[in-house]
Short mmCIF file of N, CA and C in Angstrom, two decimals:
data_model
loop_
_atom_site.label_atom_id
_atom_site.label_comp_id
_atom_site.label_asym_id
_atom_site.label_seq_id
_atom_site.Cartn_x
_atom_site.Cartn_y
_atom_site.Cartn_z
N MET A 144 80.13 151.94 142.66
CA MET A 144 81.42 151.69 142.03
C MET A 144 81.06 150.09 142.28
N LYS A 145 80.49 149.24 143.28
CA LYS A 145 80.60 148.65 143.82
C LYS A 145 79.73 147.62 142.44
N ASN A 146 78.42 148.36 141.99
CA ASN A 146 77.42 147.98 141.14
C ASN A 146 77.21 148.32 139.37
N LEU A 147 78.81 149.15 139.21
CA LEU A 147 79.10 148.94 138.18
C LEU A 147 79.71 147.86 137.69
N VAL A 148 80.57 147.22 138.45
CA VAL A 148 81.46 146.59 138.38
C VAL A 148 80.73 145.21 138.03
N LEU A 149 79.19 145.09 138.86
CA LEU A 149 78.60 144.08 139.05
C LEU A 149 77.66 144.43 137.16
N LEU A 150 77.33 145.47 137.06
CA LEU A 150 77.30 145.84 136.25
C LEU A 150 77.77 144.47 134.50
N SER A 151 79.33 145.68 134.47
CA SER A 151 79.89 145.33 133.81
C SER A 151 79.77 143.52 133.45
N LEU A 152 80.61 142.98 134.88
CA LEU A 152 80.16 141.79 134.57
C LEU A 152 78.90 141.14 133.66
N LEU A 153 78.09 141.47 134.32
CA LEU A 153 76.30 140.82 133.67
C LEU A 153 76.08 141.22 131.94
N ILE A 154 77.11 142.47 131.62
CA ILE A 154 76.81 142.30 130.37
C ILE A 154 77.62 141.74 129.17
N ALA A 155 78.99 141.66 130.26
CA ALA A 155 79.65 140.86 129.38
C ALA A 155 80.02 139.00 128.91
N PHE A 156 78.45 138.36 129.91
CA PHE A 156 78.52 137.33 130.32
C PHE A 156 77.30 137.30 129.79
N ALA A 157 76.13 138.32 129.63
CA ALA A 157 75.07 138.12 128.46
C ALA A 157 75.64 138.04 126.66
N ALA A 158 77.16 138.60 126.70
CA ALA A 158 77.43 139.34 125.58
C ALA A 158 78.90 137.59 124.84
N VAL A 159 78.50 136.95 126.75
CA VAL A 159 80.06 135.48 125.50
C VAL A 159 78.56 134.84 125.72
N PHE A 160 77.22 135.10 126.15
CA PHE A 160 75.87 134.15 125.36
C PHE A 160 75.95 134.20 124.70
N VAL A 161 75.80 135.30 123.92
CA VAL A 161 74.85 135.70 122.27
C VAL A 161 76.45 134.47 121.76
N VAL A 162 77.29 135.27 121.68
CA VAL A 162 78.33 134.77 121.10
C VAL A 162 78.24 133.11 120.61
N PHE A 163 78.72 132.85 122.18
CA PHE A 163 77.54 131.00 122.11
C PHE A 163 77.36 130.20 121.97
N TRP A 164 75.89 130.74 121.80
CA TRP A 164 74.70 130.16 121.59
C TRP A 164 74.54 130.78 119.83
N GLU A 165 74.94 131.93 119.19
CA GLU A 165 74.90 132.50 117.80
C GLU A 165 75.64 131.43 116.68
N SER A 166 77.00 130.84 117.44
CA SER A 166 77.66 129.83 116.75
C SER A 166 77.10 128.43 116.51
N PRO A 167 78.14 128.35 114.95
CA PRO A 167 77.41 127.01 115.03
C PRO A 167 78.54 125.87 115.50
N PRO A 168 77.71 124.58 115.96
CA PRO A 168 79.33 123.51 116.19
C PRO A 168 80.56 123.07 116.03
N GLU A 169 80.81 123.99 114.89
CA GLU A 169 81.69 123.25 113.60
C GLU A 169 82.82 124.06 115.05
N PHE A 170 82.47 125.38 115.18
CA PHE A 170 83.14 126.68 116.18
C PHE A 170 84.08 125.57 117.18
N PHE A 171 83.33 124.50 117.66
CA PHE A 171 83.55 124.33 118.77
C PHE A 171 83.75 122.72 118.89
N PHE A 172 84.09 122.19 117.56
CA PHE A 172 83.93 120.82 117.02
C PHE A 172 85.53 120.29 115.95
N GLY A 173 85.64 121.40 115.98
CA GLY A 173 86.43 121.67 114.57
C GLY A 173 85.36 121.02 113.28
N LYS A 174 85.93 120.68 111.47
CA LYS A 174 85.38 120.63 111.60
C LYS A 174 85.52 119.10 110.88
N THR A 175 85.39 118.01 111.34
CA THR A 175 85.59 116.58 111.10
C THR A 175 84.54 115.65 110.69
N ARG A 176 84.61 114.96 109.97
CA ARG A 176 83.64 114.23 109.43
C ARG A 176 82.70 113.37 110.05
N THR A 177 81.58 113.42 110.26
CA THR A 177 81.06 111.82 110.65
C THR A 177 80.75 110.88 109.96
N ARG A 178 80.63 109.80 110.22
CA ARG A 178 80.29 108.49 110.01
C ARG A 178 79.21 108.57 108.46
N VAL A 179 78.05 109.54 108.62
CA VAL A 179 76.34 109.32 107.94
C VAL A 179 77.96 110.08 107.27
N GLU A 180 78.80 110.29 106.36
CA GLU A 180 78.62 111.36 105.10
C GLU A 180 79.53 110.69 104.85
N THR A 181 80.24 109.77 105.08
CA THR A 181 81.11 108.26 104.30
C THR A 181 80.31 107.70 104.05
N LEU A 182 78.70 107.07 104.10
CA LEU A 182 78.73 105.74 103.41
C LEU A 182 78.17 106.43 101.70
N PRO A 183 78.73 104.99 101.32
CA PRO A 183 77.92 105.26 99.99
C PRO A 183 76.35 106.29 99.57
N LEU A 184 75.97 106.98 98.86
CA LEU A 184 74.11 107.62 98.73
C LEU A 184 73.95 106.70 97.67
N ALA A 185 74.48 106.04 97.52
CA ALA A 185 73.28 104.51 97.51
C ALA A 185 71.90 104.65 97.70
N ASP A 186 70.92 104.08 97.20
CA ASP A 186 70.01 104.10 97.11
C ASP A 186 69.61 102.92 98.65
N SER A 187 70.29 101.99 97.61
CA SER A 187 69.86 100.37 98.39
C SER A 187 71.94 99.82 98.85
N TYR A 188 72.30 99.25 99.79
CA TYR A 188 73.42 98.86 99.97
C TYR A 188 73.35 97.48 100.03
N MET A 189 73.54 96.31 99.79
CA MET A 189 73.13 95.08 100.91
C MET A 189 74.92 94.66 100.38
N ARG A 190 75.10 93.40 101.27
CA ARG A 190 75.78 91.98 101.30
C ARG A 190 75.29 91.47 100.99
N ASN A 191 76.74 90.51 100.31
CA ASN A 191 76.18 88.50 100.36
C ASN A 191 75.31 88.92 99.17
N THR A 192 74.66 89.98 97.87
CA THR A 192 73.85 89.88 97.21
C THR A 192 73.65 88.80 96.23
N VAL A 193 72.81 88.06 95.63
CA VAL A 193 72.51 86.98 94.50
C VAL A 193 71.10 87.39 93.62
N THR A 194 71.04 87.56 92.40
CA THR A 194 70.67 87.65 91.76
C THR A 194 69.97 86.28 90.45
N SER A 195 69.30 86.07 90.01
CA SER A 195 68.85 84.56 89.37
C SER A 195 68.00 85.37 88.39
N LYS A 196 68.48 84.85 87.08
CA LYS A 196 67.44 85.26 86.25
C LYS A 196 66.03 84.13 85.56
N PHE A 197 65.36 83.71 85.23
CA PHE A 197 65.12 82.32 84.23
C PHE A 197 64.73 82.91 82.82
N SER A 198 64.30 81.98 81.77
CA SER A 198 63.73 81.71 81.44
C SER A 198 61.59 81.22 81.25
N GLU A 199 60.76 81.91 80.78
CA GLU A 199 60.19 81.76 80.39
C GLU A 199 60.01 80.28 80.74
N GLU A 200 59.86 79.71 79.83
CA GLU A 200 59.73 78.38 80.17
C GLU A 200 60.68 77.77 82.17
N GLY A 201 60.89 78.58 82.60
CA GLY A 201 61.22 79.18 83.86
C GLY A 201 62.86 77.81 84.56
N LEU A 202 63.72 77.47 83.71
CA LEU A 202 65.00 77.37 83.39
C LEU A 202 65.50 79.01 83.73
N GLU A 203 66.89 78.00 84.46
CA GLU A 203 67.26 79.40 85.04
C GLU A 203 69.47 80.12 84.02
N THR A 204 68.16 81.01 83.90
CA THR A 204 69.23 81.59 81.98
C THR A 204 70.86 82.23 82.78
N TYR A 205 71.00 82.62 83.85
CA TYR A 205 71.68 83.44 84.64
C TYR A 205 71.69 83.52 86.33
N THR A 206 73.27 83.69 86.92
CA THR A 206 73.06 83.95 88.87
C THR A 206 74.51 85.03 88.30
N LEU A 207 73.60 86.32 89.06
CA LEU A 207 74.73 87.19 89.35
C LEU A 207 75.35 87.07 90.90
N GLU A 208 76.37 86.78 91.93
CA GLU A 208 76.32 87.08 93.27
C GLU A 208 77.42 88.29 92.92
N ALA A 209 77.69 88.62 94.17
CA ALA A 209 79.03 89.34 94.30
C ALA A 209 78.82 89.86 96.30
N GLN A 210 80.29 90.39 96.10
CA GLN A 210 80.43 90.59 98.15
C GLN A 210 79.07 91.38 98.39
N THR A 211 79.59 92.61 97.14
CA THR A 211 77.72 94.10 98.00
C THR A 211 77.60 94.19 96.53
N GLY A 212 76.57 95.26 96.84
CA GLY A 212 75.81 95.22 95.29
C GLY A 212 74.79 97.55 96.06
N LEU A 213 75.40 98.17 95.55
CA LEU A 213 75.06 99.34 95.27
C LEU A 213 73.64 99.69 94.21
N TYR A 214 73.03 99.94 95.01
CA TYR A 214 72.09 100.82 93.96
C TYR A 214 71.13 102.14 93.97
N TYR A 215 71.33 102.06 92.51
CA TYR A 215 71.16 104.22 93.15
C TYR A 215 69.48 103.55 91.62
N ASN A 216 69.02 104.26 92.87
CA ASN A 216 66.64 104.29 91.86
C ASN A 216 66.91 104.44 90.51
N SER A 217 67.47 106.83 90.87
CA SER A 217 67.17 107.85 89.79
C SER A 217 68.03 107.18 88.42
N GLU A 218 69.15 106.08 88.53
CA GLU A 218 70.16 106.09 86.97
C GLU A 218 69.45 105.13 86.46
N ASP A 219 68.72 103.95 87.80
CA ASP A 219 68.30 102.10 87.99
C ASP A 219 69.91 101.55 87.29
N ARG A 220 70.40 101.51 89.07
CA ARG A 220 72.40 101.35 87.97
C ARG A 220 72.15 100.35 88.81
N PHE A 221 73.12 99.52 89.18
CA PHE A 221 72.93 98.57 90.07
C PHE A 221 74.89 97.96 90.39
N GLU A 222 75.62 98.63 90.93
CA GLU A 222 76.87 98.65 92.04
C GLU A 222 77.51 97.08 91.93
N LEU A 223 78.15 96.65 91.52
CA LEU A 223 78.78 95.10 91.89
C LEU A 223 79.83 94.56 92.31
N GLU A 224 80.34 94.69 93.78
CA GLU A 224 81.96 93.92 94.08
C GLU A 224 82.18 93.09 93.92
N ARG A 225 83.31 92.97 93.05
CA ARG A 225 83.78 91.31 93.87
C ARG A 225 82.76 89.97 92.57
N PRO A 226 82.23 89.99 92.05
CA PRO A 226 81.18 90.00 91.39
C PRO A 226 81.54 88.26 90.57
N THR A 227 80.29 87.67 90.28
CA THR A 227 80.49 86.40 89.68
C THR A 227 79.22 85.69 89.08
N LEU A 228 79.78 86.07 87.34
CA LEU A 228 78.64 85.40 87.07
C LEU A 228 78.15 83.48 86.15
N VAL A 229 77.22 83.71 86.05
CA VAL A 229 77.59 82.71 86.50
C VAL A 229 75.92 82.74 84.95
N SER A 230 76.85 81.90 82.92
CA SER A 230 75.29 81.81 82.16
C SER A 230 75.60 80.88 81.98
N ARG A 231 74.19 80.06 81.80
CA ARG A 231 74.04 79.57 80.99
C ARG A 231 72.61 79.40 79.69
N ALA A 232 73.30 78.20 79.02
CA ALA A 232 72.64 78.43 77.47
C ALA A 232 70.55 78.05 77.70
N ARG A 233 70.10 77.70 76.99
CA ARG A 233 68.26 77.56 76.55
C ARG A 233 68.85 76.66 77.25
N GLN A 234 69.07 75.70 76.40
CA GLN A 234 69.69 74.23 76.76
C GLN A 234 70.62 73.94 77.34
N PRO A 235 70.78 73.60 77.83
CA PRO A 235 72.03 72.97 79.61
C PRO A 235 72.40 72.26 78.85
N GLU A 236 72.28 71.11 78.12
CA GLU A 236 72.20 69.47 77.95
C GLU A 236 73.71 70.28 76.52
N THR A 237 73.11 71.18 75.97
CA THR A 237 74.45 71.06 75.49
C THR A 237 75.83 71.94 75.02
N SER A 238 75.12 73.20 76.25
CA SER A 238 76.23 73.89 76.27
C SER A 238 76.61 73.94 77.54
N PRO A 239 78.02 73.73 78.00
CA PRO A 239 77.82 74.78 79.61
C PRO A 239 78.12 75.26 79.29
N PRO A 240 77.88 75.50 81.00
CA PRO A 240 77.95 77.51 81.47
C PRO A 240 78.81 78.11 81.82
N TRP A 241 79.44 79.58 81.32
CA TRP A 241 80.98 80.40 81.13
C TRP A 241 80.27 80.78 83.10
N HIS A 242 81.37 80.80 83.49
CA HIS A 242 81.42 81.59 85.24
C HIS A 242 82.76 82.53 84.38
N LEU A 243 82.14 83.88 84.29
CA LEU A 243 83.29 84.86 85.13
C LEU A 243 82.90 85.80 85.89
N GLN A 244 83.89 86.38 86.10
CA GLN A 244 84.85 87.35 86.91
C GLN A 244 85.02 88.01 87.23
N ALA A 245 85.66 89.32 88.04
CA ALA A 245 85.71 89.89 87.66
C ALA A 245 85.66 91.42 89.47
N ARG A 246 86.71 92.31 89.32
CA ARG A 246 86.98 93.32 89.98
C ARG A 246 85.19 93.95 90.45
N GLU A 247 84.83 93.99 89.89
CA GLU A 247 83.74 95.64 89.89
C GLU A 247 82.42 94.96 88.96
N ALA A 248 81.46 95.18 88.65
CA ALA A 248 80.08 95.56 87.33
C ALA A 248 79.67 96.10 88.36
N HIS A 249 78.38 97.19 86.77
CA HIS A 249 76.98 98.03 87.30
C HIS A 249 76.47 96.73 85.52
N THR A 250 75.03 96.80 86.40
CA THR A 250 74.06 96.57 85.01
C THR A 250 73.64 97.88 84.64
N SER A 251 72.70 98.22 83.37
CA SER A 251 72.19 99.14 82.46
C SER A 251 70.89 98.51 82.10
N GLU A 252 70.43 99.50 81.53
CA GLU A 252 68.88 98.23 81.32
C GLU A 252 68.25 98.42 81.92
N GLY A 253 68.58 98.04 82.94
CA GLY A 253 67.67 97.19 83.58
C GLY A 253 67.95 96.05 83.61
N GLY A 254 68.65 95.47 84.08
CA GLY A 254 69.82 94.24 84.09
C GLY A 254 69.91 93.86 82.77
N GLN A 255 69.68 94.84 81.77
CA GLN A 255 69.89 93.67 80.16
C GLN A 255 71.26 93.66 79.78
N ARG A 256 72.18 95.22 80.95
CA ARG A 256 73.67 95.06 80.34
C ARG A 256 74.06 94.55 81.34
N VAL A 257 75.06 93.84 81.59
CA VAL A 257 76.49 93.48 83.03
C VAL A 257 77.14 93.85 82.30
N THR A 258 78.13 94.97 82.17
CA THR A 258 79.40 95.58 82.47
C THR A 258 80.49 95.26 83.10
N LEU A 259 81.29 93.57 83.23
CA LEU A 259 82.82 93.30 84.56
C LEU A 259 83.75 94.48 83.88
N SER A 260 84.76 94.73 85.06
CA SER A 260 85.77 95.17 84.91
C SER A 260 86.05 95.14 85.55
N GLY A 261 87.84 95.15 85.22
CA GLY A 261 89.16 94.59 86.32
C GLY A 261 89.31 93.26 86.62
N ASP A 262 90.44 92.80 85.76
CA ASP A 262 90.60 91.44 86.09
C ASP A 262 89.63 90.89 85.70
N VAL A 263 89.29 90.70 84.16
CA VAL A 263 87.93 89.39 83.91
C VAL A 263 88.63 88.55 83.78
N HIS A 264 88.03 87.31 83.91
CA HIS A 264 87.99 86.30 83.43
C HIS A 264 86.35 84.85 83.70
N ALA A 265 86.84 84.54 82.66
CA ALA A 265 86.03 84.48 82.05
C ALA A 265 86.11 82.36 82.73
N TRP A 266 85.70 81.11 81.55
CA TRP A 266 86.08 80.08 81.18
C TRP A 266 84.99 79.50 81.77
N GLN A 267 84.87 77.77 81.16
CA GLN A 267 83.82 77.46 80.39
C GLN A 267 84.41 75.84 81.21
N LEU A 268 84.10 74.60 81.54
CA LEU A 268 84.43 73.06 81.52
C LEU A 268 83.83 72.53 80.10
N SER A 269 84.09 72.32 79.06
CA SER A 269 83.75 71.28 78.28
C SER A 269 84.07 70.44 78.50
N GLY A 270 83.61 69.52 77.05
CA GLY A 270 83.69 68.16 77.54
C GLY A 270 85.34 67.38 76.60
N THR A 271 85.39 68.38 75.85
CA THR A 271 86.89 68.04 74.97
C THR A 271 87.82 69.23 76.34
N GLY A 272 87.23 70.05 77.27
CA GLY A 272 89.29 71.17 77.99
C GLY A 272 88.63 71.94 79.07
N LYS A 273 88.86 72.88 79.45
CA LYS A 273 88.77 73.94 79.90
C LYS A 273 89.03 74.90 79.05
N ASN A 274 87.09 75.79 78.63
CA ASN A 274 88.30 77.19 77.14
C ASN A 274 88.21 78.70 78.85
N GLU A 275 88.83 78.61 77.88
CA GLU A 275 88.96 80.84 78.96
C GLU A 275 88.85 81.57 78.30
N LEU A 276 88.76 83.13 78.87
CA LEU A 276 89.56 84.00 78.80
C LEU A 276 89.49 84.78 79.28
N THR A 277 90.19 86.22 79.09
CA THR A 277 90.47 87.12 79.82
C THR A 277 90.78 88.29 79.44
N THR A 278 90.36 90.13 80.45
CA THR A 278 90.42 91.13 79.75
C THR A 278 89.63 92.11 80.26
N ASP A 279 90.25 93.10 80.07
CA ASP A 279 90.25 93.81 80.51
C ASP A 279 88.76 94.52 81.43
N GLU A 280 87.64 94.49 80.39
CA GLU A 280 86.96 94.87 80.74
C GLU A 280 85.39 94.24 79.55
N LEU A 281 84.60 93.53 80.20
CA LEU A 281 83.03 92.69 79.33
C LEU A 281 81.84 93.05 79.37
N VAL A 282 81.41 93.25 78.69
CA VAL A 282 79.92 93.65 78.56
C VAL A 282 78.46 92.01 78.47
N PHE A 283 78.60 92.11 79.35
CA PHE A 283 77.64 90.86 78.66
C PHE A 283 76.12 91.09 78.88
N ILE A 284 75.58 90.31 78.06
CA ILE A 284 73.09 90.36 76.74
C ILE A 284 73.30 89.13 78.23
N PRO A 285 72.23 89.43 78.73
CA PRO A 285 71.63 88.48 79.70
C PRO A 285 70.57 87.31 78.33
N GLY A 286 70.58 88.66 78.32
CA GLY A 286 69.18 87.86 76.65
C GLY A 286 69.88 87.07 75.27
N ASP A 287 70.85 87.79 75.03
CA ASP A 287 71.05 86.82 74.31
C ASP A 287 72.40 86.02 74.78
N ASN A 288 72.82 86.16 75.78
CA ASN A 288 73.51 85.08 76.05
C ASN A 288 75.29 84.66 75.29
N THR A 289 75.31 86.48 75.29
CA THR A 289 76.47 86.92 75.01
C THR A 289 77.22 88.48 75.57
N ALA A 290 78.29 88.14 75.04
CA ALA A 290 79.90 89.28 75.12
C ALA A 290 80.29 90.06 74.38
N GLU A 291 80.85 90.75 74.37
CA GLU A 291 81.72 92.08 73.72
C GLU A 291 82.38 92.53 74.50
N THR A 292 83.56 92.33 73.02
CA THR A 292 84.47 94.16 74.03
C THR A 292 85.39 94.86 73.39
N GLU A 293 85.89 96.02 73.85
CA GLU A 293 86.73 97.05 72.82
C GLU A 293 88.36 96.46 73.40
N GLN A 294 88.14 95.74 74.41
CA GLN A 294 90.27 95.61 75.15
C GLN A 294 90.71 94.17 74.35
N LYS A 295 92.29 94.33 74.92
CA LYS A 295 91.85 93.39 75.07
C LYS A 295 91.92 92.19 74.86
N VAL A 296 91.66 90.48 74.64
CA VAL A 296 91.79 89.55 74.74
C VAL A 296 92.21 87.97 74.45
N THR A 297 92.20 87.96 75.62
CA THR A 297 93.37 86.79 75.34
C THR A 297 92.15 84.64 76.06
N PHE A 298 92.57 84.72 74.78
CA PHE A 298 90.98 83.18 74.48
C PHE A 298 92.21 81.78 75.25
N LYS A 299 92.11 81.16 76.03
CA LYS A 299 92.71 79.65 75.70
C LYS A 299 91.68 79.20 75.87
N TYR A 300 92.19 78.20 75.07
CA TYR A 300 90.80 76.42 74.83
C TYR A 300 92.03 75.20 74.93
N PRO A 301 91.58 74.24 74.68
CA PRO A 301 92.21 72.78 74.61
C PRO A 301 92.63 72.39 73.27
N GLY A 302 94.16 72.92 73.08
CA GLY A 302 95.60 72.96 71.88
C GLY A 302 95.34 74.30 71.77
N GLY A 303 95.77 75.15 72.33
CA GLY A 303 96.99 76.83 71.81
C GLY A 303 95.10 77.97 72.53
N ASN A 304 96.02 78.64 72.00
CA ASN A 304 95.78 79.91 72.17
C ASN A 304 95.17 81.06 71.16
N THR A 305 94.23 81.87 71.63
CA THR A 305 94.15 83.09 70.70
C THR A 305 93.71 84.22 71.80
N SER A 306 94.74 85.76 70.82
CA SER A 306 94.45 86.68 71.38
C SER A 306 94.25 87.79 70.21
N GLY A 307 94.27 89.11 70.10
CA GLY A 307 93.03 89.70 69.66
C GLY A 307 92.85 91.48 70.99
N VAL A 308 91.92 91.67 70.03
CA VAL A 308 91.68 93.09 70.16
C VAL A 308 90.53 93.46 69.12
N GLY A 309 89.43 93.59 70.65
CA GLY A 309 88.03 93.58 70.24
C GLY A 309 87.32 92.44 70.07
N MET A 310 85.86 92.15 71.11
CA MET A 310 85.52 90.66 70.72
C MET A 310 84.34 90.38 70.87
N ARG A 311 83.99 89.08 70.00
CA ARG A 311 82.44 89.10 70.27
C ARG A 311 81.82 88.22 70.06
N ALA A 312 81.25 86.73 71.61
CA ALA A 312 81.20 85.97 71.59
C ALA A 312 80.01 86.12 71.66
N ASN A 313 79.01 85.10 70.77
CA ASN A 313 78.17 83.73 71.50
C ASN A 313 77.88 82.20 72.54
N PHE A 314 78.04 82.91 73.47
CA PHE A 314 77.91 81.73 74.33
C PHE A 314 77.06 80.85 73.76
N THR A 315 75.68 80.51 73.66
CA THR A 315 75.71 79.81 73.16
C THR A 315 75.23 78.78 72.06
N THR A 316 75.30 79.53 70.75
CA THR A 316 76.53 78.87 69.88
C THR A 316 77.60 78.31 69.46
N GLU A 317 78.52 79.26 70.92
CA GLU A 317 79.68 79.14 71.06
C GLU A 317 80.75 79.62 69.60
N THR A 318 80.41 80.76 69.42
CA THR A 318 81.25 81.47 68.39
C THR A 318 81.44 82.47 68.89
N TYR A 319 83.14 82.60 68.76
CA TYR A 319 84.53 83.44 69.12
C TYR A 319 84.45 84.29 68.08
N GLN A 320 84.51 85.27 67.76
CA GLN A 320 85.05 86.55 67.29
C GLN A 320 85.96 87.65 67.79
N LEU A 321 87.40 87.44 67.43
CA LEU A 321 88.22 88.46 67.78
C LEU A 321 87.90 89.30 66.60
N LEU A 322 88.11 90.24 66.62
CA LEU A 322 87.80 91.82 65.69
C LEU A 322 89.88 92.56 64.65
N SER A 323 90.48 92.63 65.76
CA SER A 323 91.47 92.64 65.22
C SER A 323 93.29 92.91 66.20
N GLN A 324 93.87 92.45 65.82
CA GLN A 324 95.45 92.54 65.82
C GLN A 324 95.32 91.00 66.30
N VAL A 325 94.69 90.05 65.31
CA VAL A 325 94.14 88.43 66.69
C VAL A 325 96.06 87.89 65.47
N ARG A 326 95.84 86.34 66.96
CA ARG A 326 97.30 86.21 67.12
C ARG A 326 97.09 85.08 67.49
N GLY A 327 97.53 83.92 67.58
CA GLY A 327 96.62 82.56 67.81
C GLY A 327 98.26 81.41 67.91
N SER A 328 98.32 80.40 68.52
CA SER A 328 98.37 79.24 68.49
C SER A 328 97.98 78.08 68.64
N HIS A 329 98.47 76.66 67.89
CA HIS A 329 97.62 75.76 68.53
C HIS A 329 98.72 74.37 68.40
N TYR A 330 98.60 73.75 69.16
CA TYR A 330 98.86 72.82 70.26
C TYR A 330 99.27 71.65 69.15
N GLY A 331 100.81 70.56 68.22
CA GLY A 331 100.08 69.44 67.82
C GLY A 331 99.92 68.21 69.08
N ARG A 332 99.85 67.23 68.55
CA ARG A 332 98.90 66.43 69.34
C ARG A 332 100.07 65.43 69.47
#
């Protein structure tokens, strides 16, 4: 009888051991996620990133800074948080730089397009005063020093302001075209 009890305990112990051995870890620890699963799935993660582009003559054409940057190799996409972009004309003495800021941005086409979104604010300090525009989204094309949007735009300049929906801007030639629903005010001197 004593051997039968001992044999039963040994079989019970072996059965419990096999159940524990074959059970997944989640069975014991619950379905908690580890910190690794919460990290972005980007191929590269950068903090305080600065990107500069230069012309063939060696002049800086634009600088793009951000608090954080995520790069995805498969899409050739760079996502930026709190970006600041400074766009310079090919001849900086003729046109002061434009400064663009937003909540976020992403590049596409190998950096040939920069899409800024969320409270986009752009400004330029010219000889006559400060020019500035605000919109929700703005696509900047560095190679052409141009920008465009289909969103509502407010453009303020010394002596007035204009708003409309949709815009094409050429920062080099200082040509700004509002596409629809244009309204403006001009202040007399």
